[in-house]
Amino acid sequence: MMSMLDLNLLRNFVVVARTGSISLAALQIGRTQSALSMQMQRLEQTITQPLFHRSGSGMRLTAAGEKLLAHAEMLLAQHDEILADMSGESLKGTLSLGCPEDYSIAFLPALLKGFCALHPNVELRMVCAPTSELRPMLARRQIDMALVSLSDAGAREVIREERFVWVANEAEPKILTQDVLPLALAAPMSLDYRAACAAMDAVNRRYRVAYASNSLAGLIAIARSGHAISVLTRTAVPFDLHVVSAGLPLLPTIGIALEFSEARPSLLATTLAEHVRTVLPGLKTKAEID
């Protein structure tokens, strides 16, 4: 006889997986630690595989746990959406989403088109800012959720990988011959700034940060002028700029992930998150199509 999954167990499993701690999860859920531990054991018996590596420092997901987490989040979001739809209560309310400017240009129109069509009564408020600014906003609950950049492209929460590239107004810009290469970069705390400087230092290539701006439009304008080489994610490169590879060190790949202001996000947030996790990995941007 096939085993049946208990949705309540799955909800609690997601909290334990996200917090990495039985004690923290128990506080959020409102159950005792012993009761929650027994629930996780019951779930492991149902799955017939260990879901956690348990240690004194906390709970870490096994490969089977990672797999179940992805299924559980999708199933729970669909369950809640079905209940709302069948009860005649479509999703409604206001949700604030933070996003770096390059992702907003490359991904958001296609990413949100389907979501807004399915949930016309949801009001989305967009905040465009670098990841270094979005995280404090999440901590202060000024936004509900955010797409953020991670230096570790292999982290389990990564939804999609993106590659940093050097960009200029020509494929072989004349300024490459300068002894000290002028760069146009974002703020010093940003991943692209640190990646560019680390790459140049690694090959002992002399450079100077000639222009600094957190505005994507500003960086693109400087690159177009030919006065400096900038760093963008591959999907954010405009059609009139060129990716420069000859004579410059390889830049790293980063990850895109979702982060939330609450440990237990709202139904609106989890529904949008599931849509993003489903659509974003396979989304073809104009840069990739061209």
Tab-separated table of C-alpha atoms in Angstrom:
chain	number	residue	atom	x	y	z
A	1	MET	CA	0.000	0.000	0.000
A	2	MET	CA	1.385	3.397	-0.979
A	3	SER	CA	2.256	5.749	1.890
A	4	MET	CA	0.493	9.113	2.118
A	5	LEU	CA	2.241	12.384	2.881
A	6	ASP	CA	0.846	14.489	5.717
A	7	LEU	CA	0.690	18.157	4.644
A	8	ASN	CA	1.136	19.370	8.229
A	9	LEU	CA	4.312	17.308	8.523
A	10	LEU	CA	5.536	18.803	5.262
A	11	ARG	CA	4.826	22.351	6.475
A	12	ASN	CA	6.799	21.727	9.644
A	13	PHE	CA	9.570	20.010	7.688
A	14	VAL	CA	9.984	23.135	5.535
A	15	VAL	CA	10.384	25.287	8.667
A	16	VAL	CA	12.967	22.920	10.163
A	17	ALA	CA	14.830	22.772	6.854
A	18	ARG	CA	14.902	26.559	6.517
A	19	THR	CA	15.915	27.294	10.128
A	20	GLY	CA	18.328	24.357	10.420
A	21	SER	CA	17.265	23.941	14.033
A	22	ILE	CA	14.574	21.976	15.854
A	23	SER	CA	14.526	24.510	18.695
A	24	LEU	CA	14.061	27.539	16.416
A	25	ALA	CA	11.484	25.731	14.299
A	26	ALA	CA	9.563	24.652	17.417
A	27	LEU	CA	9.318	28.282	18.540
A	28	GLN	CA	7.987	29.372	15.155
A	29	ILE	CA	5.500	26.507	14.860
A	30	GLY	CA	4.332	26.556	18.466
A	31	ARG	CA	5.137	22.926	19.346
A	32	THR	CA	7.565	21.350	21.761
A	33	GLN	CA	10.972	20.289	20.488
A	34	SER	CA	10.292	16.658	21.334
A	35	ALA	CA	6.975	16.683	19.445
A	36	LEU	CA	8.603	18.275	16.415
A	37	SER	CA	11.484	15.797	16.502
A	38	MET	CA	8.991	12.932	16.518
A	39	GLN	CA	7.214	14.483	13.530
A	40	MET	CA	10.467	14.608	11.561
A	41	GLN	CA	11.120	10.958	12.448
A	42	ARG	CA	7.627	10.025	11.238
A	43	LEU	CA	8.263	11.858	7.973
A	44	GLU	CA	11.561	10.013	7.513
A	45	GLN	CA	9.737	6.721	8.071
A	46	THR	CA	7.191	7.694	5.412
A	47	ILE	CA	9.900	8.687	2.935
A	48	THR	CA	12.043	5.675	4.021
A	49	GLN	CA	15.177	7.804	3.816
A	50	PRO	CA	17.050	10.025	6.287
A	51	LEU	CA	16.219	13.684	5.646
A	52	PHE	CA	18.674	15.353	8.029
A	53	HIS	CA	22.270	15.159	9.159
A	54	ARG	CA	21.900	15.787	12.896
A	55	SER	CA	24.711	17.306	14.937
A	56	GLY	CA	25.229	19.481	17.969
A	57	SER	CA	25.348	22.552	15.726
A	58	GLY	CA	21.951	21.918	14.113
A	59	MET	CA	20.142	20.068	11.334
A	60	ARG	CA	21.509	19.883	7.797
A	61	LEU	CA	19.541	18.386	4.909
A	62	THR	CA	20.658	15.163	3.264
A	63	ALA	CA	20.404	14.765	-0.506
A	64	ALA	CA	16.959	13.206	0.015
A	65	GLY	CA	16.030	16.120	2.291
A	66	GLU	CA	17.004	18.648	-0.376
A	67	LYS	CA	14.875	16.797	-2.892
A	68	LEU	CA	11.883	16.633	-0.565
A	69	LEU	CA	12.197	20.338	0.304
A	70	ALA	CA	11.793	21.328	-3.347
A	71	HIS	CA	8.738	19.060	-3.711
A	72	ALA	CA	7.245	20.192	-0.393
A	73	GLU	CA	7.434	23.902	-1.168
A	74	MET	CA	5.804	23.361	-4.565
A	75	LEU	CA	3.093	21.074	-3.183
A	76	LEU	CA	2.202	23.377	-0.269
A	77	ALA	CA	2.004	26.439	-2.510
A	78	GLN	CA	-0.274	24.575	-4.922
A	79	HIS	CA	-2.405	23.272	-2.037
A	80	ASP	CA	-2.952	26.784	-0.656
A	81	GLU	CA	-3.699	28.173	-4.104
A	82	ILE	CA	-6.246	25.424	-4.797
A	83	LEU	CA	-8.064	26.146	-1.517
A	84	ALA	CA	-8.155	29.862	-2.276
A	85	ASP	CA	-9.391	29.262	-5.818
A	86	MET	CA	-12.070	26.709	-4.885
A	87	SER	CA	-13.387	28.867	-2.062
A	88	GLY	CA	-13.832	31.713	-4.516
A	89	GLU	CA	-11.254	33.769	-2.668
A	90	SER	CA	-8.604	34.621	-5.218
A	91	LEU	CA	-5.268	35.797	-3.949
A	92	LYS	CA	-5.340	39.470	-3.158
A	93	GLY	CA	-3.237	41.973	-1.289
A	94	THR	CA	0.013	43.867	-1.673
A	95	LEU	CA	3.444	42.300	-1.985
A	96	SER	CA	6.772	44.137	-2.180
A	97	LEU	CA	9.581	42.536	-4.173
A	98	GLY	CA	13.159	43.773	-4.191
A	99	CYS	CA	15.465	43.126	-7.129
A	100	PRO	CA	18.842	44.332	-8.442
A	101	GLU	CA	18.441	46.633	-11.422
A	102	ASP	CA	20.083	44.305	-13.950
A	103	TYR	CA	17.739	41.454	-13.016
A	104	SER	CA	14.723	43.761	-13.214
A	105	ILE	CA	15.614	44.628	-16.799
A	106	ALA	CA	16.574	41.117	-17.896
A	107	PHE	CA	14.008	38.959	-16.080
A	108	LEU	CA	11.092	40.732	-14.468
A	109	PRO	CA	8.843	41.539	-17.460
A	110	ALA	CA	8.672	37.903	-18.574
A	111	LEU	CA	8.886	36.544	-15.036
A	112	LEU	CA	5.962	38.521	-13.651
A	113	LYS	CA	3.728	38.483	-16.721
A	114	GLY	CA	2.361	35.026	-15.987
A	115	PHE	CA	2.014	35.639	-12.260
A	116	CYS	CA	0.049	38.861	-12.733
A	117	ALA	CA	-2.239	37.156	-15.235
A	118	LEU	CA	-3.003	34.370	-12.748
A	119	HIS	CA	-3.406	36.732	-9.794
A	120	PRO	CA	-4.855	40.016	-11.082
A	121	ASN	CA	-5.919	41.128	-7.592
A	122	VAL	CA	-2.369	41.090	-6.230
A	123	GLU	CA	-0.614	44.460	-6.208
A	124	LEU	CA	3.140	44.090	-6.705
A	125	ARG	CA	5.439	46.857	-5.521
A	126	MET	CA	8.952	46.783	-6.968
A	127	VAL	CA	12.090	48.072	-5.274
A	128	CYS	CA	15.263	48.113	-7.383
A	129	ALA	CA	18.496	48.185	-5.394
A	130	PRO	CA	21.778	46.243	-5.084
A	131	THR	CA	21.798	43.103	-2.956
A	132	SER	CA	23.858	44.924	-0.295
A	133	GLU	CA	20.944	47.355	0.157
A	134	LEU	CA	18.124	44.822	-0.214
A	135	ARG	CA	19.232	42.666	2.724
A	136	PRO	CA	18.956	45.473	5.318
A	137	MET	CA	15.539	46.309	3.869
A	138	LEU	CA	14.476	42.697	4.386
A	139	ALA	CA	15.780	42.771	7.958
A	140	ARG	CA	13.768	45.944	8.648
A	141	ARG	CA	10.720	44.379	6.914
A	142	GLN	CA	10.570	47.241	4.418
A	143	ILE	CA	10.110	44.682	1.648
A	144	ASP	CA	8.561	41.208	1.784
A	145	MET	CA	11.025	39.322	-0.419
A	146	ALA	CA	13.912	39.909	-2.785
A	147	LEU	CA	15.902	38.360	-5.592
A	148	VAL	CA	19.515	38.582	-4.418
A	149	SER	CA	22.955	37.714	-5.762
A	150	LEU	CA	25.109	35.065	-4.066
A	151	SER	CA	28.852	34.678	-4.567
A	152	ASP	CA	28.471	30.898	-4.177
A	153	ALA	CA	26.750	29.786	-7.385
A	154	GLY	CA	26.570	26.235	-6.027
A	155	ALA	CA	24.589	27.077	-2.890
A	156	ARG	CA	21.456	24.963	-2.464
A	157	GLU	CA	19.139	27.988	-2.469
A	158	VAL	CA	20.379	29.174	-5.870
A	159	ILE	CA	17.600	29.267	-8.476
A	160	ARG	CA	19.657	30.351	-11.458
A	161	GLU	CA	23.309	31.030	-12.249
A	162	GLU	CA	24.585	34.156	-13.984
A	163	ARG	CA	28.054	34.978	-15.302
A	164	PHE	CA	29.844	38.290	-14.870
A	165	VAL	CA	31.418	39.651	-18.074
A	166	TRP	CA	33.578	42.617	-19.041
A	167	VAL	CA	31.747	44.998	-21.380
A	168	ALA	CA	32.877	47.877	-23.592
A	169	ASN	CA	31.843	49.843	-26.662
A	170	GLU	CA	34.040	47.625	-28.839
A	171	ALA	CA	34.992	43.952	-28.817
A	172	GLU	CA	38.656	45.003	-28.645
A	173	PRO	CA	38.558	48.462	-27.031
A	174	LYS	CA	41.550	50.755	-27.505
A	175	ILE	CA	41.821	51.421	-23.758
A	176	LEU	CA	43.038	47.835	-23.287
A	177	THR	CA	46.454	49.107	-24.365
A	178	GLN	CA	46.654	51.524	-21.433
A	179	ASP	CA	49.089	50.599	-18.654
A	180	VAL	CA	46.439	51.266	-16.011
A	181	LEU	CA	43.024	50.088	-17.181
A	182	PRO	CA	40.092	52.375	-16.245
A	183	LEU	CA	37.078	50.494	-14.874
A	184	ALA	CA	33.480	51.542	-14.252
A	185	LEU	CA	32.101	49.508	-11.344
A	186	ALA	CA	29.257	49.483	-8.850
A	187	ALA	CA	29.716	50.220	-5.141
A	188	PRO	CA	32.681	48.599	-3.323
A	189	MET	CA	30.374	46.266	-1.361
A	190	SER	CA	28.840	44.803	-4.525
A	191	LEU	CA	29.759	41.389	-5.921
A	192	ASP	CA	30.740	42.758	-9.336
A	193	TYR	CA	33.130	45.291	-7.790
A	194	ARG	CA	34.832	42.635	-5.655
A	195	ALA	CA	34.897	40.109	-8.497
A	196	ALA	CA	36.488	42.575	-10.918
A	197	CYS	CA	39.153	43.720	-8.468
A	198	ALA	CA	39.977	40.155	-7.379
A	199	ALA	CA	40.279	38.989	-10.994
A	200	MET	CA	42.617	41.858	-11.938
A	201	ASP	CA	44.724	41.409	-8.801
A	202	ALA	CA	45.044	37.667	-9.490
A	203	VAL	CA	46.779	38.317	-12.811
A	204	ASN	CA	48.674	41.427	-11.619
A	205	ARG	CA	46.854	43.632	-14.129
A	206	ARG	CA	47.024	47.295	-13.152
A	207	TYR	CA	43.697	49.129	-13.020
A	208	ARG	CA	41.884	52.035	-11.442
A	209	VAL	CA	38.233	52.472	-10.593
A	210	ALA	CA	37.620	55.523	-12.723
A	211	TYR	CA	33.844	55.579	-12.279
A	212	ALA	CA	31.677	54.187	-9.470
A	213	SER	CA	27.896	54.024	-9.634
A	214	ASN	CA	25.115	51.835	-8.276
A	215	SER	CA	23.065	52.828	-11.301
A	216	LEU	CA	23.078	50.277	-14.098
A	217	ALA	CA	22.222	53.047	-16.549
A	218	GLY	CA	25.260	55.010	-15.355
A	219	LEU	CA	27.635	52.072	-15.826
A	220	ILE	CA	26.240	51.344	-19.279
A	221	ALA	CA	26.595	55.009	-20.260
A	222	ILE	CA	30.279	55.048	-19.265
A	223	ALA	CA	30.931	51.810	-21.168
A	224	ARG	CA	29.234	53.276	-24.236
A	225	SER	CA	31.435	56.365	-24.036
A	226	GLY	CA	34.562	54.250	-24.410
A	227	HIS	CA	36.214	55.826	-21.340
A	228	ALA	CA	36.136	52.675	-19.201
A	229	ILE	CA	35.351	48.965	-19.182
A	230	SER	CA	32.509	47.854	-16.956
A	231	VAL	CA	31.248	44.592	-15.459
A	232	LEU	CA	27.674	43.361	-15.942
A	233	THR	CA	25.833	40.082	-15.719
A	234	ARG	CA	25.689	38.476	-19.169
A	235	THR	CA	21.920	38.847	-19.431
A	236	ALA	CA	22.082	42.595	-18.727
A	237	VAL	CA	24.454	43.448	-21.612
A	238	PRO	CA	22.679	45.781	-24.071
A	239	PHE	CA	22.736	44.943	-27.772
A	240	ASP	CA	25.105	47.833	-28.570
A	241	LEU	CA	27.824	46.830	-26.090
A	242	HIS	CA	30.376	44.055	-26.551
A	243	VAL	CA	31.546	41.329	-24.200
A	244	VAL	CA	35.338	41.624	-23.937
A	245	SER	CA	37.328	38.458	-23.327
A	246	ALA	CA	40.744	38.882	-24.955
A	247	GLY	CA	43.331	40.348	-22.621
A	248	LEU	CA	41.192	40.248	-19.487
A	249	PRO	CA	40.861	37.627	-16.742
A	250	LEU	CA	37.811	35.386	-16.507
A	251	LEU	CA	35.119	36.615	-14.125
A	252	PRO	CA	33.158	34.300	-11.806
A	253	THR	CA	29.654	32.939	-12.000
A	254	ILE	CA	27.202	34.016	-9.301
A	255	GLY	CA	23.869	32.651	-8.112
A	256	ILE	CA	20.408	34.192	-7.899
A	257	ALA	CA	18.282	33.301	-4.881
A	258	LEU	CA	15.156	34.438	-3.067
A	259	GLU	CA	15.259	35.793	0.472
A	260	PHE	CA	12.344	36.795	2.702
A	261	SER	CA	11.658	39.222	5.518
A	262	GLU	CA	9.786	36.558	7.505
A	263	ALA	CA	10.814	33.039	8.498
A	264	ARG	CA	7.316	31.910	7.499
A	265	PRO	CA	6.422	33.971	4.424
A	266	SER	CA	2.837	34.868	3.616
A	267	LEU	CA	0.740	32.942	1.113
A	268	LEU	CA	1.298	35.740	-1.398
A	269	ALA	CA	5.074	35.521	-0.941
A	270	THR	CA	5.213	31.724	-1.137
A	271	THR	CA	2.996	31.694	-4.241
A	272	LEU	CA	5.202	34.218	-6.025
A	273	ALA	CA	8.313	32.354	-4.836
A	274	GLU	CA	7.044	29.099	-6.326
A	275	HIS	CA	6.315	30.868	-9.604
A	276	VAL	CA	9.833	32.342	-9.660
A	277	ARG	CA	11.458	28.986	-8.858
A	278	THR	CA	9.482	27.341	-11.643
A	279	VAL	CA	9.946	29.955	-14.373
A	280	LEU	CA	13.312	31.625	-13.725
A	281	PRO	CA	15.661	28.648	-14.311
A	282	GLY	CA	14.481	28.153	-17.894
A	283	LEU	CA	13.787	31.774	-18.766
A	284	LYS	CA	15.518	32.873	-21.970
A	285	THR	CA	16.557	36.521	-21.942
A	286	LYS	CA	17.090	38.674	-25.029
A	287	ALA	CA	20.870	38.497	-24.540
A	288	GLU	CA	20.757	34.692	-24.623
A	289	ILE	CA	18.441	34.567	-27.633
A	290	ASP	CA	20.632	36.988	-29.578
